[in-house]
Structure formats: C-alpha cells, structure tokens
C-alpha cells in the first residue's frame, strides 16, 4: 500500500498546482533529461555554443543582468526556477547544478527571456578542495543554483 499511496499522493499534488505550473514542471523534466544526457555524451566545447555566447565579467554584471523584466516575466522566471528545482528533486538521475542551469537557460530562451548562466568556483577552507557550481540569473531574479551561488566566484558566464 505504501508505494501506491505515494503515487496517488503525487498525482493529487500535481492536480493542485495548476495547469501552467504543471506544464512548466513537465517541460523542466524534459530539459533536465536532455541536459543530463548532453553532459554525459557531448564534449563541452560542442555544448558551449548551444548555451549562448560568453560575456565578459568586467564589473561583475553583464548587460543582461542590468535589463529589467515586466512583472509577468518576473513571475514566469520564478515559476521556471520552481519547476526546474522541483523536477530535479524527483528525477531518476542525478540532476545537480549544471543540468538544472542548462534546463533553466533553455526554458528562458524558449520564452525569449534574457538569462545568464554562470559558472563559478570556490575553494573550501576546511578541505582545500576547489569546487565548481553553475547557476542562472535573469535580470536580477535568481532562477537556479541559489543560495549556494553566493559563496562562489563567477569565472565565466553565457548570455
């Protein structure tokens, strides 16, 4: 009974979230799957041009970050972030920061909403290990990879 109860419970929750968010959730699951497969199969030098163009980090902000979004776009960006992180939580594969960032970037691009995918690094004081992280920002709205992104130094960004 436990397994069937969890499945029924999941479907009840899906009914409550509404059609728009439900569609975003299914789209996010698809993009996460494609992103994960691409990361495993395609060399990054071939994947990078599909992400976007590399933008300079001269003053810490890119031109896309300085742009403004309409209120409806801000709500859409937040919903995309919600859908990607929720789909990643239930994915049957490891959907860490990079697949989430790629999925969010593609969902934003599909809707012609400007977004920036950042890659960053940080050295952990306790271990001395260098760690990497990916996150997405759309005109100041945090999409994926937060709050962890705040502890990483951006090294490159794609617009």
PDB file of C-alpha atoms in Angstrom:
ATOM      1  CA  UNK A   1       0.000   0.000   0.000  1.00  0.00           C
ATOM      2  CA  UNK A   2       2.890   2.419   0.674  1.00  0.00           C
ATOM      3  CA  UNK A   3       4.058   2.597  -2.944  1.00  0.00           C
ATOM      4  CA  UNK A   4       0.548   3.146  -4.359  1.00  0.00           C
ATOM      5  CA  UNK A   5      -0.233   5.705  -1.687  1.00  0.00           C
ATOM      6  CA  UNK A   6       2.871   7.731  -2.686  1.00  0.00           C
ATOM      7  CA  UNK A   7       1.902   7.562  -6.370  1.00  0.00           C
ATOM      8  CA  UNK A   8      -1.673   8.667  -5.641  1.00  0.00           C
ATOM      9  CA  UNK A   9      -0.377  11.418  -3.380  1.00  0.00           C
ATOM     10  CA  UNK A  10       1.910  12.668  -6.166  1.00  0.00           C
ATOM     11  CA  UNK A  11      -0.984  12.847  -8.626  1.00  0.00           C
ATOM     12  CA  UNK A  12      -3.128  14.737  -6.094  1.00  0.00           C
ATOM     13  CA  UNK A  13      -0.323  17.291  -5.630  1.00  0.00           C
ATOM     14  CA  UNK A  14       0.002  17.652  -9.417  1.00  0.00           C
ATOM     15  CA  UNK A  15      -3.704  18.428  -9.680  1.00  0.00           C
ATOM     16  CA  UNK A  16      -3.398  21.185  -7.062  1.00  0.00           C
ATOM     17  CA  UNK A  17      -0.539  23.120  -8.684  1.00  0.00           C
ATOM     18  CA  UNK A  18      -2.492  24.318 -11.694  1.00  0.00           C
ATOM     19  CA  UNK A  19      -2.158  23.798 -15.411  1.00  0.00           C
ATOM     20  CA  UNK A  20       0.528  26.430 -16.111  1.00  0.00           C
ATOM     21  CA  UNK A  21       2.929  25.240 -13.418  1.00  0.00           C
ATOM     22  CA  UNK A  22       2.202  21.606 -14.266  1.00  0.00           C
ATOM     23  CA  UNK A  23       3.236  22.230 -17.883  1.00  0.00           C
ATOM     24  CA  UNK A  24       6.380  24.004 -16.724  1.00  0.00           C
ATOM     25  CA  UNK A  25       7.161  21.059 -14.463  1.00  0.00           C
ATOM     26  CA  UNK A  26       6.883  18.540 -17.308  1.00  0.00           C
ATOM     27  CA  UNK A  27       8.924  20.784 -19.604  1.00  0.00           C
ATOM     28  CA  UNK A  28      11.585  21.124 -16.908  1.00  0.00           C
ATOM     29  CA  UNK A  29      11.743  17.334 -16.542  1.00  0.00           C
ATOM     30  CA  UNK A  30      12.275  17.016 -20.296  1.00  0.00           C
ATOM     31  CA  UNK A  31      15.005  19.689 -20.387  1.00  0.00           C
ATOM     32  CA  UNK A  32      16.717  18.170 -17.348  1.00  0.00           C
ATOM     33  CA  UNK A  33      16.805  14.792 -19.088  1.00  0.00           C
ATOM     34  CA  UNK A  34      18.211  16.318 -22.266  1.00  0.00           C
ATOM     35  CA  UNK A  35      20.762  18.346 -20.310  1.00  0.00           C
ATOM     36  CA  UNK A  36      21.940  15.330 -18.314  1.00  0.00           C
ATOM     37  CA  UNK A  37      22.274  13.213 -21.465  1.00  0.00           C
ATOM     38  CA  UNK A  38      24.142  16.022 -23.250  1.00  0.00           C
ATOM     39  CA  UNK A  39      26.579  16.424 -20.357  1.00  0.00           C
ATOM     40  CA  UNK A  40      27.344  12.709 -20.453  1.00  0.00           C
ATOM     41  CA  UNK A  41      27.637  12.380 -24.235  1.00  0.00           C
ATOM     42  CA  UNK A  42      28.652  15.703 -25.810  1.00  0.00           C
ATOM     43  CA  UNK A  43      32.090  17.277 -25.190  1.00  0.00           C
ATOM     44  CA  UNK A  44      31.715  20.685 -23.537  1.00  0.00           C
ATOM     45  CA  UNK A  45      33.408  22.511 -26.428  1.00  0.00           C
ATOM     46  CA  UNK A  46      30.473  21.401 -28.617  1.00  0.00           C
ATOM     47  CA  UNK A  47      27.884  22.067 -25.931  1.00  0.00           C
ATOM     48  CA  UNK A  48      29.077  25.586 -25.040  1.00  0.00           C
ATOM     49  CA  UNK A  49      27.916  27.314 -28.256  1.00  0.00           C
ATOM     50  CA  UNK A  50      24.407  25.948 -27.640  1.00  0.00           C
ATOM     51  CA  UNK A  51      24.332  27.543 -24.182  1.00  0.00           C
ATOM     52  CA  UNK A  52      24.975  31.038 -25.510  1.00  0.00           C
ATOM     53  CA  UNK A  53      27.828  33.402 -26.084  1.00  0.00           C
ATOM     54  CA  UNK A  54      30.496  34.064 -23.478  1.00  0.00           C
ATOM     55  CA  UNK A  55      30.126  37.518 -21.926  1.00  0.00           C
ATOM     56  CA  UNK A  56      32.776  39.463 -20.019  1.00  0.00           C
ATOM     57  CA  UNK A  57      32.576  39.785 -16.245  1.00  0.00           C
ATOM     58  CA  UNK A  58      34.340  43.173 -16.151  1.00  0.00           C
ATOM     59  CA  UNK A  59      32.285  44.835 -13.415  1.00  0.00           C
ATOM     60  CA  UNK A  60      30.631  41.705 -12.079  1.00  0.00           C
ATOM     61  CA  UNK A  61      27.440  42.382 -14.023  1.00  0.00           C
ATOM     62  CA  UNK A  62      26.589  41.533 -17.600  1.00  0.00           C
ATOM     63  CA  UNK A  63      24.328  43.687 -19.809  1.00  0.00           C
ATOM     64  CA  UNK A  64      21.557  41.081 -19.464  1.00  0.00           C
ATOM     65  CA  UNK A  65      21.623  41.425 -15.672  1.00  0.00           C
ATOM     66  CA  UNK A  66      21.113  45.161 -15.992  1.00  0.00           C
ATOM     67  CA  UNK A  67      17.976  44.740 -18.105  1.00  0.00           C
ATOM     68  CA  UNK A  68      14.570  44.843 -16.493  1.00  0.00           C
ATOM     69  CA  UNK A  69      11.697  42.412 -16.716  1.00  0.00           C
ATOM     70  CA  UNK A  70       7.979  43.063 -16.662  1.00  0.00           C
ATOM     71  CA  UNK A  71       6.053  41.834 -13.624  1.00  0.00           C
ATOM     72  CA  UNK A  72       4.572  38.917 -15.617  1.00  0.00           C
ATOM     73  CA  UNK A  73       8.059  37.924 -16.793  1.00  0.00           C
ATOM     74  CA  UNK A  74       9.377  38.007 -13.223  1.00  0.00           C
ATOM     75  CA  UNK A  75       6.598  35.629 -12.158  1.00  0.00           C
ATOM     76  CA  UNK A  76       7.393  33.376 -15.139  1.00  0.00           C
ATOM     77  CA  UNK A  77      11.108  33.357 -14.263  1.00  0.00           C
ATOM     78  CA  UNK A  78      10.327  32.405 -10.665  1.00  0.00           C
ATOM     79  CA  UNK A  79       7.971  29.658 -11.854  1.00  0.00           C
ATOM     80  CA  UNK A  80      10.684  28.297 -14.179  1.00  0.00           C
ATOM     81  CA  UNK A  81      13.099  28.202 -11.255  1.00  0.00           C
ATOM     82  CA  UNK A  82      10.500  26.417  -9.140  1.00  0.00           C
ATOM     83  CA  UNK A  83       9.766  23.885 -11.905  1.00  0.00           C
ATOM     84  CA  UNK A  84      13.424  23.085 -12.565  1.00  0.00           C
ATOM     85  CA  UNK A  85      14.336  22.604  -8.908  1.00  0.00           C
ATOM     86  CA  UNK A  86      11.187  20.561  -8.242  1.00  0.00           C
ATOM     87  CA  UNK A  87      11.729  18.341 -11.310  1.00  0.00           C
ATOM     88  CA  UNK A  88      15.384  17.856 -10.286  1.00  0.00           C
ATOM     89  CA  UNK A  89      14.303  16.708  -6.847  1.00  0.00           C
ATOM     90  CA  UNK A  90      12.217  13.869  -8.321  1.00  0.00           C
ATOM     91  CA  UNK A  91      14.404  12.989 -11.317  1.00  0.00           C
ATOM     92  CA  UNK A  92      15.521   9.351 -11.524  1.00  0.00           C
ATOM     93  CA  UNK A  93      19.086  10.543 -12.175  1.00  0.00           C
ATOM     94  CA  UNK A  94      21.488  12.962 -10.537  1.00  0.00           C
ATOM     95  CA  UNK A  95      20.281  16.426 -11.538  1.00  0.00           C
ATOM     96  CA  UNK A  96      22.766  18.708  -9.785  1.00  0.00           C
ATOM     97  CA  UNK A  97      23.515  22.350 -10.552  1.00  0.00           C
ATOM     98  CA  UNK A  98      24.735  22.036 -14.161  1.00  0.00           C
ATOM     99  CA  UNK A  99      21.746  20.148 -15.608  1.00  0.00           C
ATOM    100  CA  UNK A 100      19.434  22.474 -13.673  1.00  0.00           C
ATOM    101  CA  UNK A 101      21.199  25.562 -15.012  1.00  0.00           C
ATOM    102  CA  UNK A 102      21.115  24.241 -18.583  1.00  0.00           C
ATOM    103  CA  UNK A 103      17.423  23.366 -18.314  1.00  0.00           C
ATOM    104  CA  UNK A 104      16.539  26.783 -16.888  1.00  0.00           C
ATOM    105  CA  UNK A 105      18.584  28.595 -19.555  1.00  0.00           C
ATOM    106  CA  UNK A 106      16.815  26.679 -22.334  1.00  0.00           C
ATOM    107  CA  UNK A 107      13.381  27.316 -20.821  1.00  0.00           C
ATOM    108  CA  UNK A 108      14.136  31.039 -20.565  1.00  0.00           C
ATOM    109  CA  UNK A 109      15.496  31.168 -24.115  1.00  0.00           C
ATOM    110  CA  UNK A 110      12.390  29.429 -25.452  1.00  0.00           C
ATOM    111  CA  UNK A 111      10.321  32.261 -23.983  1.00  0.00           C
ATOM    112  CA  UNK A 112      12.724  34.973 -25.150  1.00  0.00           C
ATOM    113  CA  UNK A 113      13.507  35.989 -21.565  1.00  0.00           C
ATOM    114  CA  UNK A 114      17.150  37.102 -21.207  1.00  0.00           C
ATOM    115  CA  UNK A 115      19.080  34.998 -18.728  1.00  0.00           C
ATOM    116  CA  UNK A 116      22.704  34.462 -17.764  1.00  0.00           C
ATOM    117  CA  UNK A 117      24.223  31.088 -16.942  1.00  0.00           C
ATOM    118  CA  UNK A 118      27.202  31.459 -14.617  1.00  0.00           C
ATOM    119  CA  UNK A 119      29.992  29.046 -13.854  1.00  0.00           C
ATOM    120  CA  UNK A 120      31.878  29.722 -10.650  1.00  0.00           C
ATOM    121  CA  UNK A 121      34.466  28.233  -8.349  1.00  0.00           C
ATOM    122  CA  UNK A 122      35.288  28.328  -4.662  1.00  0.00           C
ATOM    123  CA  UNK A 123      37.985  26.781  -2.518  1.00  0.00           C
ATOM    124  CA  UNK A 124      36.624  25.175   0.618  1.00  0.00           C
ATOM    125  CA  UNK A 125      38.730  26.288   3.616  1.00  0.00           C
ATOM    126  CA  UNK A 126      38.159  23.101   5.590  1.00  0.00           C
ATOM    127  CA  UNK A 127      39.348  20.735   2.861  1.00  0.00           C
ATOM    128  CA  UNK A 128      41.258  22.999   0.474  1.00  0.00           C
ATOM    129  CA  UNK A 129      39.304  21.434  -2.391  1.00  0.00           C
ATOM    130  CA  UNK A 130      38.245  23.517  -5.367  1.00  0.00           C
ATOM    131  CA  UNK A 131      34.526  23.190  -6.061  1.00  0.00           C
ATOM    132  CA  UNK A 132      32.536  24.314  -9.083  1.00  0.00           C
ATOM    133  CA  UNK A 133      28.932  25.476  -9.357  1.00  0.00           C
ATOM    134  CA  UNK A 134      26.531  26.640 -12.068  1.00  0.00           C
ATOM    135  CA  UNK A 135      23.590  28.984 -11.610  1.00  0.00           C
ATOM    136  CA  UNK A 136      21.179  31.119 -13.641  1.00  0.00           C
ATOM    137  CA  UNK A 137      20.140  34.708 -13.117  1.00  0.00           C
ATOM    138  CA  UNK A 138      17.562  36.610 -15.182  1.00  0.00           C
ATOM    139  CA  UNK A 139      17.700  40.410 -14.744  1.00  0.00           C
ATOM    140  CA  UNK A 140      18.440  40.097 -11.057  1.00  0.00           C
ATOM    141  CA  UNK A 141      15.927  37.301 -10.429  1.00  0.00           C
ATOM    142  CA  UNK A 142      17.535  34.147  -9.021  1.00  0.00           C
ATOM    143  CA  UNK A 143      16.420  31.187 -11.151  1.00  0.00           C
ATOM    144  CA  UNK A 144      18.507  28.139 -10.157  1.00  0.00           C
ATOM    145  CA  UNK A 145      21.594  27.426  -8.085  1.00  0.00           C
ATOM    146  CA  UNK A 146      20.762  29.686  -5.142  1.00  0.00           C
ATOM    147  CA  UNK A 147      21.587  30.260  -2.310  1.00  0.00           C
ATOM    148  CA  UNK A 148      24.813  28.291  -2.981  1.00  0.00           C
ATOM    149  CA  UNK A 149      25.803  30.690  -5.764  1.00  0.00           C
ATOM    150  CA  UNK A 150      26.592  33.433  -3.264  1.00  0.00           C
ATOM    151  CA  UNK A 151      29.639  31.547  -1.981  1.00  0.00           C
ATOM    152  CA  UNK A 152      31.166  31.052  -5.455  1.00  0.00           C
ATOM    153  CA  UNK A 153      33.207  33.468  -7.528  1.00  0.00           C
ATOM    154  CA  UNK A 154      31.916  33.713 -11.107  1.00  0.00           C
ATOM    155  CA  UNK A 155      34.546  32.631 -13.639  1.00  0.00           C
ATOM    156  CA  UNK A 156      32.571  32.726 -16.890  1.00  0.00           C
ATOM    157  CA  UNK A 157      29.045  33.483 -17.962  1.00  0.00           C
ATOM    158  CA  UNK A 158      26.940  32.700 -21.003  1.00  0.00           C
ATOM    159  CA  UNK A 159      24.236  35.075 -22.259  1.00  0.00           C
TER     160      UNK A 159
END
